Coordinates of C-alpha atoms and ligand atoms in Angstrom, one line a residue:
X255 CA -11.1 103.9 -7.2
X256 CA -10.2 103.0 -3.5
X257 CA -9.9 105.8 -1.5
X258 CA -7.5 105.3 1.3
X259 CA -9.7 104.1 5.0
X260 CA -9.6 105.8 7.8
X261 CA -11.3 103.2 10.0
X262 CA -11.0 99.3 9.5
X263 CA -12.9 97.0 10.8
X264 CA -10.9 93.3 11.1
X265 CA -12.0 90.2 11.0
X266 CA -9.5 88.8 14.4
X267 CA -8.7 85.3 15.2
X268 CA -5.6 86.2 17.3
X269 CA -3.9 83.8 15.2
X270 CA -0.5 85.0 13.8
X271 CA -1.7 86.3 10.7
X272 CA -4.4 88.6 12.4
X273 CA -2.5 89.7 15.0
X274 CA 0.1 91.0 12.7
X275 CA -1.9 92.0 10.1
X276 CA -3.2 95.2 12.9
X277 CA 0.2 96.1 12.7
X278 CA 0.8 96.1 8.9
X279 CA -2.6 97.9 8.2
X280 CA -1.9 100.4 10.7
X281 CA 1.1 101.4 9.2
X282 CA 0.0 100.8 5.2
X283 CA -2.9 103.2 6.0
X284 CA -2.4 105.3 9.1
X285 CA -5.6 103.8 9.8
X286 CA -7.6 103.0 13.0
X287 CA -7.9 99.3 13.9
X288 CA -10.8 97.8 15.3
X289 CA -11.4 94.1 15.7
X290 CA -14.0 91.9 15.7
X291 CA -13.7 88.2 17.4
X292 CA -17.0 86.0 16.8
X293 CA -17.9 83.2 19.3
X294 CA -19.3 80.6 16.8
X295 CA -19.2 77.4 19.1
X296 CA -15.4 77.1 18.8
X297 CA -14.8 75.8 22.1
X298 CA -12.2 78.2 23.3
X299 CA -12.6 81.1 25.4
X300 CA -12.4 83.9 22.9
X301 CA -12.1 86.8 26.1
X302 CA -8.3 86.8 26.3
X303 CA -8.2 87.8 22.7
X304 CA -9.9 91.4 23.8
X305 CA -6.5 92.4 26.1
X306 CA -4.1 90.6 23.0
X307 CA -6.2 92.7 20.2
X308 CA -5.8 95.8 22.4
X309 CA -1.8 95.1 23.0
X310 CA -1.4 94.6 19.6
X311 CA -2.2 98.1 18.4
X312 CA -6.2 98.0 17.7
X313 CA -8.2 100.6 19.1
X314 CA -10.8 98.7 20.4
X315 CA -12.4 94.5 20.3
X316 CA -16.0 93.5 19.1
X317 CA -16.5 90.0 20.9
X318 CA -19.9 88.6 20.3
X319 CA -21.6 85.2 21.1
X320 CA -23.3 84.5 18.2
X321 CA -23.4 80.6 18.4
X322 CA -27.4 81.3 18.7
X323 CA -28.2 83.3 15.6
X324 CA -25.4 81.1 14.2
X325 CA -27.8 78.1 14.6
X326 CA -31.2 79.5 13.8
X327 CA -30.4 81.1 10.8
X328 CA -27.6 79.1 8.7
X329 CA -27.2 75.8 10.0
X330 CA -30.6 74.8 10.7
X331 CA -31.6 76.4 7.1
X332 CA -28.7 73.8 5.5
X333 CA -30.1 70.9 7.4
X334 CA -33.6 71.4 6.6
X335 CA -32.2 71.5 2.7
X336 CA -30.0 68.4 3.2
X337 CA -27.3 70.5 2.1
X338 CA -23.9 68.1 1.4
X339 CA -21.0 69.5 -0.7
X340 CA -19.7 66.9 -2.7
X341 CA -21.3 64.2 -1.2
X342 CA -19.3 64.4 2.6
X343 CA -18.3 68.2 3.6
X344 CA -21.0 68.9 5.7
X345 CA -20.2 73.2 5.1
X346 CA -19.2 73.9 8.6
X347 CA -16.5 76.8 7.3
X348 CA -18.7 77.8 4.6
X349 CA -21.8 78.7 6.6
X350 CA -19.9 80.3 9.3
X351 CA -18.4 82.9 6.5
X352 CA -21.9 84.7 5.7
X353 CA -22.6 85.2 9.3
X354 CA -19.3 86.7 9.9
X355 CA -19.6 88.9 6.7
X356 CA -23.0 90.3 8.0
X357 CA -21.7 91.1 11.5
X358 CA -18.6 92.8 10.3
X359 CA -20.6 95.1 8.1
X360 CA -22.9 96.3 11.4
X361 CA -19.9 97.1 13.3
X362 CA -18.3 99.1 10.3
X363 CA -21.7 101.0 9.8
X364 CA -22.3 101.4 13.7
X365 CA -18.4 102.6 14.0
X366 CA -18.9 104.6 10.4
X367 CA -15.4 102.4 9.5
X368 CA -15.0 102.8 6.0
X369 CA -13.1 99.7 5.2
X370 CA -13.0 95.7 6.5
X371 CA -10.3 93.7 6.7
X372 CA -10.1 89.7 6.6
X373 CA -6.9 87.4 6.7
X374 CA -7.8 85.2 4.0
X375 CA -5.2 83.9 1.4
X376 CA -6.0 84.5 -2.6
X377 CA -6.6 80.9 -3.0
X378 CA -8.9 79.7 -0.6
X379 CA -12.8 80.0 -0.2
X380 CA -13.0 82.0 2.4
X381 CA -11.8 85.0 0.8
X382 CA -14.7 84.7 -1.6
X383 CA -17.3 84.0 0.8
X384 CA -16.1 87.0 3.1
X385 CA -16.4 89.5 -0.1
X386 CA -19.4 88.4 -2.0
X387 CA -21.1 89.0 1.8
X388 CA -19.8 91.9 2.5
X389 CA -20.6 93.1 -1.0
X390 CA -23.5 92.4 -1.5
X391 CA -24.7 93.6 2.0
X392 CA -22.6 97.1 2.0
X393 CA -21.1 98.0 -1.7
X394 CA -19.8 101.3 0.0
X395 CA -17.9 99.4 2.2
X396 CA -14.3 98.7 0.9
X397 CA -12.8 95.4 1.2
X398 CA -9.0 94.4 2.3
X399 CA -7.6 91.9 2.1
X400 CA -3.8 91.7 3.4
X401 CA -2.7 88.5 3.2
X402 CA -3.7 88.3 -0.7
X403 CA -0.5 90.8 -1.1
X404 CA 1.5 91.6 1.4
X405 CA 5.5 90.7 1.3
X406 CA 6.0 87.8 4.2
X407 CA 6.5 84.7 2.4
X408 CA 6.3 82.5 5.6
X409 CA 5.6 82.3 8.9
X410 CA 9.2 82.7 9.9
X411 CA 8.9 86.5 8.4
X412 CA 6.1 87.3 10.0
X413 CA 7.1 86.1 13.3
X414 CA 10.2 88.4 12.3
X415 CA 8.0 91.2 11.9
X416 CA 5.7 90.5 15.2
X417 CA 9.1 90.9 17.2
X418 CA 10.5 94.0 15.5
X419 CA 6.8 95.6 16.0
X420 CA 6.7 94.2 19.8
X421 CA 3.4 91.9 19.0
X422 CA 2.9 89.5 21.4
X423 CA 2.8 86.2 19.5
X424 CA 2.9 82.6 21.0
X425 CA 6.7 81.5 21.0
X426 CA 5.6 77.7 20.5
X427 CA 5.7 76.8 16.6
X428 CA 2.0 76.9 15.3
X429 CA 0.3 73.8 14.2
X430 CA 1.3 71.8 11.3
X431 CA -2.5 72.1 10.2
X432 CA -4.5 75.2 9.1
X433 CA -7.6 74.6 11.3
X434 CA -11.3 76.4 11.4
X435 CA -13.7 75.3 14.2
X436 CA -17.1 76.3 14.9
X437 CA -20.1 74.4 16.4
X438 CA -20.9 72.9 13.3
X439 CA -17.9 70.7 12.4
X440 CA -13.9 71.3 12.3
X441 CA -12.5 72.0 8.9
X442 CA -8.3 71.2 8.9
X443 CA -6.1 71.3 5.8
X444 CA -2.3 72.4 4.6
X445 CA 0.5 70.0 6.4
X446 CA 1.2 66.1 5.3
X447 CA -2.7 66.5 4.8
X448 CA -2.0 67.7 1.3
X449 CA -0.6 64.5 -0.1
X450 CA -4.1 63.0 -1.2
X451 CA -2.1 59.5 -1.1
X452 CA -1.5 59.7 2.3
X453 CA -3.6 58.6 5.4
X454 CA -4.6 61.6 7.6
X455 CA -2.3 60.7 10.7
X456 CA -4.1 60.8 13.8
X457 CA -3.4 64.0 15.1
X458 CA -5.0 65.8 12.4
X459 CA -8.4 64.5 14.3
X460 CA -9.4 66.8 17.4
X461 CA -12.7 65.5 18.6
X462 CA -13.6 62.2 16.8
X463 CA -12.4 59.5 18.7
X464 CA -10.2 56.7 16.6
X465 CA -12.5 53.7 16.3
X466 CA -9.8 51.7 18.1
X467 CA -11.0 54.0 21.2
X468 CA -14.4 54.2 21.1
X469 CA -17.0 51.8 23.4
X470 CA -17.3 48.2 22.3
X471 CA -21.4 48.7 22.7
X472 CA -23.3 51.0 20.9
X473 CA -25.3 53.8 22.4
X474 CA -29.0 54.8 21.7
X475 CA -29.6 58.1 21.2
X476 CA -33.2 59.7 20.4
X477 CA -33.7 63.1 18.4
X478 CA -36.8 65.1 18.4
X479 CA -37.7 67.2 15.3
X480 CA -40.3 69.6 15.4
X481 CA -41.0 71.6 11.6
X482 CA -37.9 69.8 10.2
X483 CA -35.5 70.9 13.2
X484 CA -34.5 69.5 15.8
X485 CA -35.4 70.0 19.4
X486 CA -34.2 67.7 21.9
X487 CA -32.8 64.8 22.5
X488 CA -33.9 61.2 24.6
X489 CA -37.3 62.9 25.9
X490 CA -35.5 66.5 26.7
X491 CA -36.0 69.7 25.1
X492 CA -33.0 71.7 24.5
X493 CA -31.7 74.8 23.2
X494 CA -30.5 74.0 20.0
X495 CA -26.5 75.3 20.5
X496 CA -26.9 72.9 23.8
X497 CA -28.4 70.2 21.3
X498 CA -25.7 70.2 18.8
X499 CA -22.9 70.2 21.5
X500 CA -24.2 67.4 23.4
X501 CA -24.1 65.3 20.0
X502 CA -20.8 66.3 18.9
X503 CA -18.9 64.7 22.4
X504 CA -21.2 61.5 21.8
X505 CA -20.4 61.3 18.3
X506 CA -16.9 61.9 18.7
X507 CA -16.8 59.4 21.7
X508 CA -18.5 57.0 18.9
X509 CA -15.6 57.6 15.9
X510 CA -19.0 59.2 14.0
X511 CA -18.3 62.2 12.0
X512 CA -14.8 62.3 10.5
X513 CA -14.7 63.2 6.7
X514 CA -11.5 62.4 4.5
X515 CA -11.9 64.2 1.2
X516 CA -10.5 65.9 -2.3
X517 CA -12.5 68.8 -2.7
X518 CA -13.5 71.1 -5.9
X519 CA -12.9 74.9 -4.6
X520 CA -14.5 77.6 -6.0
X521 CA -11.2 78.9 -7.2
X522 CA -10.5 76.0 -9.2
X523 CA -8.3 73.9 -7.8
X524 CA -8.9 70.5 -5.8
X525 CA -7.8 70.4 -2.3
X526 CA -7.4 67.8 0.1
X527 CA -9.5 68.1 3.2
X528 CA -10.3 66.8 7.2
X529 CA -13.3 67.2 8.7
X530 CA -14.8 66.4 11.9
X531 CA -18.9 67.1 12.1
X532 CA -19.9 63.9 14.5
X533 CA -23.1 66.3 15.3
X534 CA -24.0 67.3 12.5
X535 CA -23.6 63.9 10.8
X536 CA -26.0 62.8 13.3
X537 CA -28.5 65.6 12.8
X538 CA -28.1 65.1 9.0
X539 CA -28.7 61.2 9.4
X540 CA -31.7 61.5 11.8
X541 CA -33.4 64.6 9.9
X542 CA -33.1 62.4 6.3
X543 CA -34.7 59.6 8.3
X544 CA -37.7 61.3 9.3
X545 CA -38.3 63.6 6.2
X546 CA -38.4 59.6 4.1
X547 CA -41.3 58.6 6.4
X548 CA -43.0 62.5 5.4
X549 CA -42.5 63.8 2.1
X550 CA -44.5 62.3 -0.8
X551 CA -42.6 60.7 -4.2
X552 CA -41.9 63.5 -5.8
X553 CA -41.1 66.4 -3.5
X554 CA -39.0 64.1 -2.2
X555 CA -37.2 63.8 -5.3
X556 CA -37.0 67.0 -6.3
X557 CA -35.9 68.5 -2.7
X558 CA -32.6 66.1 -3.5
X559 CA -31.8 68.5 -6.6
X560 CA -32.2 71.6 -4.7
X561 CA -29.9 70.4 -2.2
X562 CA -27.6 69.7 -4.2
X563 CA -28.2 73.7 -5.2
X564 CA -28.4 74.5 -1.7
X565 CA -25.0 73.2 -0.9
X566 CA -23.1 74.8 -3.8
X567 CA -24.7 78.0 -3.1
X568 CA -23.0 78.2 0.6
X569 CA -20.0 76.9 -0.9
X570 CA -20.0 79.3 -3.5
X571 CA -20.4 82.2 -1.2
X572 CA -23.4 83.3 -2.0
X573 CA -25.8 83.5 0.5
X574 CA -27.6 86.5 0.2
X575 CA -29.1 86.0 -3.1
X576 CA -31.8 85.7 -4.9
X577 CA -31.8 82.0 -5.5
X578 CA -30.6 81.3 -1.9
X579 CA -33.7 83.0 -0.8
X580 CA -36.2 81.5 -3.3
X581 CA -34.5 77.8 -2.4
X582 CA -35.4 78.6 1.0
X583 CA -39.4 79.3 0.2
X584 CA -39.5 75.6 -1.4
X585 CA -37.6 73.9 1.3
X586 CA -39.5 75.7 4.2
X587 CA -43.0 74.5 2.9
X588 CA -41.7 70.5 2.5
X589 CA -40.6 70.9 6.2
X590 CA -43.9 71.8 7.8
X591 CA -44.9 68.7 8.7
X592 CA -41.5 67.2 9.7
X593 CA -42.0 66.6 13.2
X594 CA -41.2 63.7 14.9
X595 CA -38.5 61.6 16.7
X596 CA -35.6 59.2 15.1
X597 CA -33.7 56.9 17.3
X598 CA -29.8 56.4 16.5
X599 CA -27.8 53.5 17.1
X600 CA -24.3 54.6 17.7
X601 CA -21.3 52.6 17.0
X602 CA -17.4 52.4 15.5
X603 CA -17.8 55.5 14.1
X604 CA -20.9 53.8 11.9
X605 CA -24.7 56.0 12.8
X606 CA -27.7 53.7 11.6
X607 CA -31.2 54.4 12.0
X608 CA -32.8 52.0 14.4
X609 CA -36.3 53.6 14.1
X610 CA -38.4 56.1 13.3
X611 CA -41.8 58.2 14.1
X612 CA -44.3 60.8 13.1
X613 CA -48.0 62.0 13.6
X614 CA -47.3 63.0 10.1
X615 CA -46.3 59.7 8.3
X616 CA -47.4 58.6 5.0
X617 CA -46.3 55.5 5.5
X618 CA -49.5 53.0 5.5
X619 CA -49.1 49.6 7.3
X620 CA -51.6 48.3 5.4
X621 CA -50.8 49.2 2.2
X622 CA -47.2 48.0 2.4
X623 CA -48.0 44.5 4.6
X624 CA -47.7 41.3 2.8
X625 CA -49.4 39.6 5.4
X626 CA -53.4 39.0 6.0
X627 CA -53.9 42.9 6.8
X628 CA -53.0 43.9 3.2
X629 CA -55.1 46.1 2.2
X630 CA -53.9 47.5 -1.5
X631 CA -55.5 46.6 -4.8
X632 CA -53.3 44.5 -6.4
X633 CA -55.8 43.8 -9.5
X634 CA -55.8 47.5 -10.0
X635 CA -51.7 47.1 -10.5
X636 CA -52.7 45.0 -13.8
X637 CA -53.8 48.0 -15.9
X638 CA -51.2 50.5 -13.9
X639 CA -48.2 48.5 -15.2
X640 CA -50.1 47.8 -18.8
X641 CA -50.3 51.8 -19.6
X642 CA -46.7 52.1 -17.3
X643 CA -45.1 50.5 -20.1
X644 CA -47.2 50.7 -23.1
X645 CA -44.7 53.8 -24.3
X646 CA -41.8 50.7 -24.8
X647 CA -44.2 48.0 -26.1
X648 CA -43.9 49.3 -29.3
X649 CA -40.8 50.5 -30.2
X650 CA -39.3 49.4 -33.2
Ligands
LIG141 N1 -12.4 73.7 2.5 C1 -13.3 74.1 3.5 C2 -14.2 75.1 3.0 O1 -14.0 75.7 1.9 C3 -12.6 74.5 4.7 C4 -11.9 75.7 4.7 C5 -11.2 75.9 6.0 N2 -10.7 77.2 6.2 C6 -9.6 77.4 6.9 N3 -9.3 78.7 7.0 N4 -8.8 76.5 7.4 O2 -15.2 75.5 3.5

């Protein structure tokens, strides 16, 4: 019951398959174009993509730093959850997608666009990420998706169809990789990366150093956490899009952070992925570190199976839920009192805690010492483990 939009608000990269896609919607609906281009930490200058959006047909460019909101409100959240997909994909992509959703329903509101556009494919999880945001923040608002159906069946036809339509599209053959890149990690699949039986070659790697080129002594490096984030490093505050920069160019000069996996997507199919997060592997490390020294037993415990929740729910796409929300409530109150600094030892591409501190710590010198200052009952352990085990003692 899609009535045909008027206004369309894209989702740019100024990648091929954006830049043509203004085109194609243009003429499929005699619509206008507006695009939106998000600086998440990317590390390119996303300005010259205002004058190529223009040339390319759209009506006018949303370009918006949002590395700071980007920070505060998804990736710190995942940290403070320990959220790990499948044991190594630290969700750089994934948590990027909600934010992205959000912002591309207040420009259609603010432009009263009736329709938003993305250039994901029909088998990837971006697609569903983008939708179930955009959904679930602004049913009204239709959703398009061109690249699900539309008739180019490579890149060679739709570098045809940027020349006959005059679009401006870099002459030099694009990378062999499909690549996303935000603050939080880089996420690179498609090319000789698909064979799982095949070592990633090395220039599938952008910013993680190969361990054959990293320093031959380690480096120290100490992170402050204050409330289960962090907030500085050796001694220094910093702004936390500062923070997480700094760490990725010393990880990366360290070989810390690159992920080789085969995935579960949400569309059913396993793919075959790169990843370089030497930042946040670090800031994952450091907070699990100092949470240990905090948490008691069993909130401990229990925090691993939500985040083990936590982390399918922002791979899943759904962020703005119910769950995500109530998740958050329990892993907020653990992190109260998760303040305190971790020191990092650095080194061929390895990250090992060299020590830890908090005004918070549960952990009793002289209740673990097995030297003269112990001071735990150890006669009291005699009935503990008797009534501990009685339930085996007398089992047939
Ligand atoms: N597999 C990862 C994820 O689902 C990375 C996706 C990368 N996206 C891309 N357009 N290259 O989050």
């Amino acid at each position: 019951m899609s009535i045909k939009p008027k206004k369309i608000v894209l989702a740019y990269s100024g990648g091929l398959d954006t830049s043509v896609m203004i085109q194609w919607l243009k003429e499929q609906y005699d619509a206008e174009i507006i695009a939106f281009a998000a600086d998440l930490g990317q590390g390119e200058d996303i300005e010259p993509l205002r004058q190529k959006a223009l040339a390319t047909g759209a009506s006018k460019i949303y370009i918006e730093d949002i590395k700071e909101e980007f920070v505060q409100e998804y990736i710190f959240p995942a940290l403070k959850a320990d959220a790990v997909y499948e044991k190594k994909y630290l969700l750089a992509t994934a948590l990027s997608r909600p934010l992205i959703a959000k912002k591309l329903v207040e420009i259609a509101r603010l432009e009263s666009a009736d329709a938003v556009a993305h250039g994901c494919t029909g088998k990837g999880n971006d697609q569903v990420r983008f939708e179930v945001g955009i959904s679930t923040l602004a049913p009204e608002i239709q959703i398009l998706a061109p690249a699900r159906g539309w008739e180019f069946k490579s890149r060679e036809e739709e570098m045809e169809y940027a020349q006959r339509h005059n679009i401006p599209v870099s002459a030099k053959k694009g990378s062999l990789y499909s690549i996303d890149k935000n603050l939080w990690g880089i996420s690179v699949e498609c090319g000789v990366i698909e064979d799982p039986a095949i070592e990633p070659p090395d220039d599938s790697f952008q910013i993680v150093s190969p361990i054959n080129n990293t320093p031959d002594t380690p480096e120290y490096v100490e992170i402050g956490f204050e409330a289960g984030v962090p907030v500085g490093m050796n001694g220094e505050q910093m702004n936390p899009v500062e923070l997480i920069m700094r760490l990725n160019t010393l990880g990366g000069k360290h070989g810390v952070g690159r992920v080789d996996m085969v995935e579960n997507r949400v569309v059913g199919i396993k793919s075959r992925e790169v990843y370089e997060a030497p930042g946040a592997y670090i800031l994952h490390e450091a907070h699990w570190a100092l949470q240990a020294l905090i948490l008691d037993r069993e909130c401990s415990h229990f925090k691993e199976m939500v985040a083990l929740r936590y982390a399918e729910l922002i791979y899943y796409g759904l962020w703005f839920t119910p769950l995500k929300r109530a998740l958050d409530a329990f892993v907020e109150t653990t992190q109260t009192n998760v303040t305190g600094t971790v020191r990092l030892r650095l080194y061929k591409g390895t990250v090992s805690i060299a020590g830890r501190t908090s005004p918070f710590s549960l952990y009793s010198y002289k209740m673990a010492t097995y030297d003269v200052a112990d001071a735990f009952d150890h006669k009291a352990a005699e009935g503990f483990v008797k009534i501990w085990g009685l339930p085996y003692k007398y089992m047939p």
